[in-house]
């Protein structure tokens, strides 16, 4: 029986756990694949660092030589970044290796081209670990739901920001301290700006929407807002409304069936919504489909071992395919749906409008909102130094209408400021 050989690129948070589990689970992996699988080498930047549990003789700083070795069947890419990872993956395809990657930034930016390259060389490209860590999500969407029609994918897909928001909400932690902790626990990207500015979640949303709707969604198609503008006041306002603030990724099929919208932004959700109970670095994703109805996927969204679980699942799948002489399902972007602009997306909003305390102000604010087609669902007013704060939630309105209404409010002499503009979801 031939032994399948794996080149591991990167031995950081994820890579080191992949290497460890390959060793400790070797017998089960062999039984499930039907052949032994072993590491041919591990590409690292520095071979002289202490790496407990990692066989030193496998380390190499020459990733190019490793991926071009004729005995390598599968390349596992967990170095992150785009350019170098893309070049190594493309080289691996050219040398007949299938690839397993955890790299959402790369797949979101170049997935179409990489899938085509894999197909042209008759090899696989799998990346379950790229979206929502340990949670099996891409394979269920691509395979289990292939007979259904998905209309919505909504959830929490970034562990770092969920950890930070949770700490701010439950422990009153400050933002820099919470982010430091998430980084130390191995949840954050090499540059955590990718997490807190929503780039990581946007990449995952683009991948999810593409697979769920069988269409092409580019990173630029995704409306993106991170959590850096979320304040303690926003979190307190959410609490006062019986809500919690979460960073959500929302992919919707348009009512016309011919378009999609894809967005990532903070949103208030009611405490009794299942997503409100998603704590720490956990992720949860709802999928709504014609026949299946509502499905929920929940689990660890980040961290070395959970992500290694997804990588190893893909490794088993591509090894089985190799032995059978087949490839798995690739990208299927046949639907070619248009992507709707954010201006057309309809949601509820929370607003805090600071106004002068005097007769007719409330009517003026309601009038400005009404002129723009924004209708108020609830409001309460609270006296503050030198004026009043009107905290309100709106009925569903388009993003364009809400933005125009906010601009008009800000132009009014009796309005001192409009803050706390956060969408409300899950009601
Ligand atoms: N950490 C997580 O929770 C998690 C979850 C899902 C997906 N991912 C993805 O997995 C990938 C790796 O993440 P990580 O958290 O392990 O990062 P990490 O920074 O801990 O590990 C990456 C390692 O790759 C090494 N590296 C970089 N360029 C290299 C090169 N050219 N040759 C050899 N080694 C190189 C780095 O020195 C580092 O040790 C990223 O794409 C990330 O987005 C991470
Ligand atoms: N940085 C990512 C890792 C998992 O993809 C997160 O926090 O979710
Ligand atoms: Na996953």
Coordinates of N, CA, C and O in Angstrom, one line a residue, residues 1 61 100 147 178 207 297 301 323 337 361 386 408:
X1 N 0.8 -1.2 0.0 CA 0.0 0.0 0.0 C 0.9 1.2 0.0 O 1.8 1.3 0.8
X61 N 13.2 25.5 5.5 CA 12.9 26.9 5.2 C 12.7 27.1 3.6 O 12.5 28.2 3.2
X100 N -5.1 21.7 0.5 CA -6.0 22.1 1.6 C -5.5 23.4 2.2 O -4.3 23.5 2.5
X147 N -29.1 19.9 -3.5 CA -30.4 19.7 -4.1 C -31.4 20.7 -3.7 O -32.6 20.6 -4.1
X178 N -9.3 43.4 25.5 CA -10.0 42.2 25.0 C -9.3 41.7 23.7 O -9.2 40.5 23.5
X207 N -17.0 34.1 0.4 CA -16.9 32.7 0.1 C -18.3 32.0 0.4 O -18.7 31.2 -0.5
X297 N -25.7 26.1 12.3 CA -24.4 25.5 12.5 C -23.7 26.3 13.6 O -23.6 27.5 13.6
X301 N -15.1 28.9 16.4 CA -14.8 29.6 15.1 C -13.4 29.9 14.9 O -13.0 30.3 13.8
X323 N -6.7 8.6 -3.9 CA -6.6 7.1 -4.0 C -7.6 6.6 -5.1 O -7.4 5.6 -5.8
X337 N -25.4 35.8 -10.5 CA -26.4 36.7 -9.9 C -25.8 38.1 -9.8 O -24.6 38.2 -9.5
X361 N -39.3 70.1 19.0 CA -38.1 69.4 18.5 C -38.4 68.0 18.1 O -38.0 67.5 17.0
X386 N -27.8 70.0 28.9 CA -28.0 71.0 27.8 C -29.0 70.4 26.7 O -29.1 71.0 25.6
X408 N -29.9 64.8 6.9 CA -30.8 65.9 7.1 C -30.9 66.3 8.6 O -31.0 67.5 8.9

